[in-house]
């Protein structure tokens, strides 16, 4: 596991959309192939891409864009992506409406460490962050 990196093969749409230069069509492609790929890791999770060279070589992912464009976009992902992981951190924060009336709205933030065990996510620890 490479902590703090986005796993291309398991991150949800909102997380993938944080990658600079990724298109909605590329995200759709990843999500589709997660459900339809026969390749699985040792825990049963999908492997759409096993390494950066596979990602760069996939013409369907890049819709035929030249290698120079692929390298330009993917170079911004170096240090931000990985192709395997067995855990991730999930941060949640409620954003209440502005306080009014006799009760004040409370605001809180929580963090959880989630283990991906054979495709089954399991919270192994959590805490209030604020």
XYZ file of N, CA and C in Angstrom:
390
model
N 0.842 -1.181 0.000
C 0.000 0.000 0.000
C 0.883 1.239 0.000
N 0.537 2.188 -0.782
C 1.238 3.457 -0.816
C 0.291 4.498 -0.246
N 0.494 4.846 1.034
C -0.435 5.716 1.743
C -0.498 7.101 1.115
N -1.714 7.613 1.029
C -1.937 8.941 0.496
C -2.082 9.006 -1.010
N -2.018 7.865 -1.675
C -2.159 7.845 -3.130
C -3.534 7.323 -3.526
N -3.963 7.700 -4.708
C -5.256 7.267 -5.239
C -5.056 5.969 -6.007
N -5.779 4.934 -5.603
C -5.706 3.659 -6.310
C -6.627 3.722 -7.526
N -6.030 3.727 -8.688
C -6.774 3.795 -9.953
C -7.802 2.673 -10.054
N -7.488 1.516 -9.495
C -8.341 0.338 -9.634
C -9.471 0.259 -8.615
N -9.475 1.127 -7.602
C -10.527 1.006 -6.585
C -11.135 2.321 -6.108
N -10.544 3.449 -6.435
C -11.064 4.728 -5.947
C -12.435 5.031 -6.555
N -13.342 5.611 -5.764
C -14.657 5.979 -6.301
C -14.564 7.205 -7.213
N -15.628 7.432 -7.958
C -15.690 8.537 -8.928
C -15.242 9.884 -8.337
N -15.757 10.311 -7.166
C -15.345 11.632 -6.667
C -13.842 11.729 -6.407
N -13.235 10.636 -5.993
C -11.791 10.644 -5.742
C -11.031 10.679 -7.069
N -11.440 9.857 -8.016
C -10.794 9.870 -9.334
C -10.895 11.242 -9.989
N -12.014 11.917 -9.797
C -12.199 13.227 -10.436
C -11.236 14.281 -9.892
N -10.574 13.989 -8.781
C -9.585 14.915 -8.232
C -8.264 14.869 -9.003
N -8.073 13.850 -9.836
C -6.843 13.766 -10.627
C -6.857 14.846 -11.708
N -5.805 15.651 -11.795
C -5.790 16.718 -12.793
C -5.776 16.162 -14.214
N -6.689 16.658 -15.038
C -6.718 16.286 -16.441
C -7.505 15.039 -16.783
N -8.054 14.336 -15.779
C -8.839 13.139 -16.093
C -10.231 13.564 -16.558
N -10.737 12.887 -17.567
C -12.056 13.243 -18.098
C -13.136 12.342 -17.504
N -14.375 12.789 -17.600
C -15.499 11.958 -17.154
C -15.544 10.650 -17.939
N -15.209 10.708 -19.219
C -15.208 9.507 -20.035
C -14.151 8.509 -19.553
N -12.984 9.009 -19.152
C -11.942 8.123 -18.628
C -12.379 7.496 -17.307
N -13.044 8.273 -16.470
C -13.556 7.727 -15.211
C -14.610 6.666 -15.500
N -15.521 6.944 -16.424
C -16.528 5.947 -16.816
C -15.864 4.664 -17.306
N -14.807 4.803 -18.088
C -14.069 3.656 -18.608
C -13.512 2.813 -17.457
N -12.869 3.468 -16.493
C -12.317 2.749 -15.337
C -13.411 2.025 -14.560
N -14.501 2.721 -14.291
C -15.582 2.120 -13.509
C -16.222 0.948 -14.252
N -16.374 1.071 -15.564
C -16.937 -0.025 -16.355
C -16.028 -1.255 -16.287
N -14.729 -1.048 -16.514
C -13.826 -2.194 -16.553
C -13.582 -2.815 -15.187
N -13.780 -2.069 -14.122
C -13.703 -2.678 -12.782
C -14.736 -3.781 -12.633
N -15.913 -3.516 -13.173
C -17.003 -4.489 -13.082
C -16.843 -5.632 -14.077
N -16.076 -5.437 -15.137
C -16.039 -6.398 -16.234
C -14.679 -7.036 -16.496
N -13.669 -6.693 -15.724
C -12.357 -7.289 -15.951
C -12.240 -8.639 -15.252
N -11.622 -9.605 -15.905
C -11.386 -10.887 -15.238
C -10.161 -10.842 -14.321
N -9.304 -9.830 -14.503
C -8.080 -9.736 -13.684
C -8.436 -9.329 -12.263
N -7.911 -10.075 -11.299
C -8.167 -9.798 -9.884
C -6.860 -9.836 -9.108
N -6.784 -9.032 -8.047
C -5.618 -9.092 -7.176
C -5.786 -10.231 -6.179
N -4.825 -10.388 -5.286
C -4.854 -11.516 -4.347
C -6.024 -11.448 -3.377
N -6.620 -10.265 -3.225
C -7.771 -10.109 -2.337
C -9.092 -10.143 -3.099
N -9.027 -10.320 -4.400
C -10.245 -10.388 -5.202
C -10.679 -9.071 -5.806
N -9.911 -8.011 -5.576
C -10.253 -6.710 -6.143
C -9.899 -6.645 -7.618
N -10.589 -5.803 -8.382
C -10.339 -5.722 -9.824
C -8.995 -5.072 -10.143
N -8.380 -5.535 -11.218
C -7.166 -4.901 -11.738
C -7.458 -4.473 -13.173
N -7.754 -3.200 -13.354
C -7.933 -2.663 -14.701
C -6.550 -2.404 -15.292
N -5.703 -1.746 -14.507
C -4.323 -1.485 -14.897
C -3.411 -1.972 -13.779
N -2.358 -2.691 -14.151
C -1.419 -3.204 -13.161
C -0.221 -2.309 -12.949
N 0.039 -1.435 -13.917
C 1.182 -0.519 -13.819
C 0.980 0.639 -14.796
N 1.818 1.641 -14.636
C 1.691 2.853 -15.445
C 1.821 2.564 -16.942
N 2.708 1.662 -17.317
C 2.889 1.372 -18.744
C 1.606 0.824 -19.374
N 0.833 0.040 -18.632
C -0.446 -0.465 -19.146
C -1.436 0.678 -19.352
N -1.465 1.592 -18.401
C -2.356 2.754 -18.499
C -2.002 3.596 -19.726
N -0.718 3.858 -19.914
C -0.283 4.688 -21.039
C -0.537 4.022 -22.389
N -0.496 2.697 -22.430
C -0.650 1.966 -23.693
C -2.101 1.722 -24.092
N -3.053 1.967 -23.205
C -4.455 1.643 -23.476
C -5.103 2.722 -24.355
N -5.232 2.424 -25.645
C -5.805 3.390 -26.593
C -7.251 3.742 -26.284
N -8.004 2.795 -25.744
C -9.410 3.073 -25.420
C -9.521 4.055 -24.262
N -8.656 3.935 -23.271
C -8.664 4.869 -22.144
C -8.343 6.282 -22.630
N -7.379 6.385 -23.522
C -6.918 7.688 -24.003
C -7.629 8.135 -25.278
N -8.584 7.390 -25.763
C -9.321 7.675 -27.009
C -8.389 8.097 -28.149
N -7.319 7.332 -28.298
C -6.418 7.550 -29.420
C -5.538 8.782 -29.331
N -5.458 9.424 -28.175
C -4.615 10.613 -28.049
C -3.147 10.230 -28.249
N -2.346 11.139 -28.787
C -0.936 10.824 -29.014
C -0.181 10.609 -27.696
N 0.932 9.918 -27.811
C 1.743 9.599 -26.635
C 2.142 10.858 -25.868
N 2.405 11.958 -26.573
C 2.816 13.195 -25.901
C 1.727 13.708 -24.959
N 0.461 13.611 -25.363
C -0.654 14.038 -24.511
C -0.778 13.089 -23.325
N -0.681 11.805 -23.582
C -0.767 10.810 -22.510
C 0.300 11.062 -21.454
N 1.529 11.272 -21.909
C 2.629 11.510 -20.971
C 2.440 12.812 -20.203
N 1.937 13.832 -20.881
C 1.708 15.120 -20.229
C 0.688 14.993 -19.099
N -0.422 14.320 -19.369
C -1.463 14.151 -18.349
C -0.974 13.217 -17.246
N -0.438 12.066 -17.624
C -0.017 11.071 -16.631
C 1.132 11.577 -15.766
N 1.963 12.468 -16.295
C 3.070 12.998 -15.492
C 2.558 13.787 -14.292
N 1.361 14.345 -14.419
C 0.772 15.079 -13.290
C 0.223 14.121 -12.235
N 0.075 12.850 -12.592
C -0.454 11.856 -11.655
C 0.651 11.127 -10.891
N 1.892 11.233 -11.376
C 3.000 10.550 -10.710
C 3.072 11.054 -9.269
N 3.178 10.155 -8.340
C 3.197 10.515 -6.925
C 1.814 10.631 -6.320
N 0.778 10.630 -7.178
C -0.598 10.745 -6.677
C -1.391 9.460 -6.855
N -0.925 8.557 -7.745
C -1.689 7.333 -8.006
C -0.891 6.088 -7.651
N -1.625 5.022 -7.449
C -1.054 3.691 -7.282
C -1.996 2.717 -7.979
N -1.552 1.495 -8.113
C -2.355 0.498 -8.821
C -2.801 -0.636 -7.909
N -2.433 -0.550 -6.635
C -2.885 -1.554 -5.668
C -2.881 -0.935 -4.277
N -3.726 -1.450 -3.431
C -3.770 -1.018 -2.034
C -4.650 -1.985 -1.269
N -4.468 -2.000 0.028
C -5.330 -2.850 0.851
C -6.020 -2.034 1.940
N -5.849 -0.715 1.900
C -6.516 0.147 2.877
C -6.584 1.568 2.323
N -7.539 2.324 2.854
C -7.617 3.733 2.500
C -8.202 4.501 3.679
N -7.992 5.815 3.674
C -8.540 6.685 4.705
C -9.744 7.414 4.126
N -10.807 7.441 4.897
C -12.036 8.115 4.496
C -12.289 9.244 5.492
N -12.439 10.461 4.996
C -12.725 11.610 5.847
C -14.114 12.124 5.502
N -14.936 12.324 6.522
C -16.279 12.853 6.313
C -16.456 14.107 7.155
N -17.272 15.017 6.660
C -17.553 16.244 7.400
C -18.988 16.652 7.109
N -19.753 16.882 8.167
C -21.105 17.383 7.933
C -21.030 18.900 7.797
N -21.805 19.425 6.894
C -21.833 20.861 6.639
C -23.257 21.353 6.857
N -23.596 21.662 8.114
C -24.971 22.065 8.418
C -25.286 23.450 7.869
N -26.577 23.704 7.749
C -27.017 25.042 7.384
C -26.558 26.007 8.470
N -26.480 27.278 8.145
C -26.089 28.244 9.180
C -27.007 28.137 10.402
N -26.437 28.293 11.599
C -27.238 28.163 12.814
C -28.344 29.212 12.887
N -29.487 28.777 13.392
C -30.595 29.704 13.593
C -31.491 29.144 14.680
N -32.243 30.011 15.288
C -33.184 29.571 16.308
C -32.495 29.187 17.607
N -33.230 28.475 18.478
C -32.698 28.165 19.803
C -31.563 27.134 19.780
N -31.449 26.369 18.709
C -30.387 25.360 18.636
C -29.346 25.790 17.614
N -28.121 25.550 17.946
C -27.043 25.832 17.009
C -26.662 24.533 16.307
N -26.444 24.615 15.042
C -26.039 23.425 14.285
C -24.613 23.044 14.666
N -24.383 21.774 14.836
C -23.034 21.320 15.171
C -22.320 20.878 13.902
N -21.025 21.008 13.937
C -20.207 20.624 12.793
C -19.171 19.632 13.297
N -18.991 18.544 12.572
C -17.994 17.564 12.992
C -17.309 16.953 11.780
N -16.145 16.406 12.046
C -15.360 15.751 11.010
C -14.865 14.432 11.591
N -14.983 13.360 10.823
C -14.489 12.060 11.274
C -13.548 11.488 10.224
N -12.653 10.642 10.698
C -11.756 9.925 9.803
C -11.820 8.449 10.142
N -11.823 7.621 9.112
C -11.836 6.172 9.300
C -10.748 5.549 8.440
N -10.149 4.496 8.954
C -9.249 3.675 8.156
C -10.057 2.467 7.732
N -10.127 2.266 6.426
C -10.953 1.202 5.863
C -10.045 0.176 5.191
N -10.234 -1.078 5.548
C -9.496 -2.177 4.936
C -10.322 -2.750 3.797
N -9.670 -3.006 2.677
C -10.353 -3.638 1.548
C -9.954 -5.104 1.541
N -10.790 -5.919 2.106
C -10.483 -7.339 2.251
C -11.284 -8.129 1.230
N -10.654 -8.462 0.102
C -11.336 -9.227 -0.930
C -12.517 -8.502 -1.530
N -12.402 -7.175 -1.633
C -13.493 -6.398 -2.204
C -14.538 -5.979 -1.182
N -14.401 -6.433 0.053
C -15.333 -6.062 1.120
C -14.678 -4.991 1.985
N -15.198 -3.780 1.955
C -14.646 -2.712 2.779
C -15.059 -2.908 4.230
N -14.069 -2.711 5.142
C -14.333 -2.887 6.569
C -13.606 -1.779 7.325
N -14.327 -1.052 8.170
C -13.725 -0.002 8.983
C -12.930 -0.671 10.100
N -11.628 -0.381 10.153
C -10.791 -0.970 11.198
C -10.550 0.000 12.348
N -10.685 1.291 12.097
C -10.637 2.277 13.179
C -11.240 3.584 12.674
N -11.716 4.384 13.619
C -12.239 5.689 13.258
C -12.063 6.614 14.449
N -12.105 7.924 14.170
C -11.955 8.925 15.233
C -12.615 10.224 14.791
N -12.949 11.041 15.796
C -13.406 12.394 15.501
C -12.173 13.230 15.204
N -12.177 13.921 14.093
C -11.031 14.741 13.714
C -11.197 16.176 14.206
N -12.449 16.627 14.364
C -12.722 17.977 14.879
C -13.980 17.944 15.684
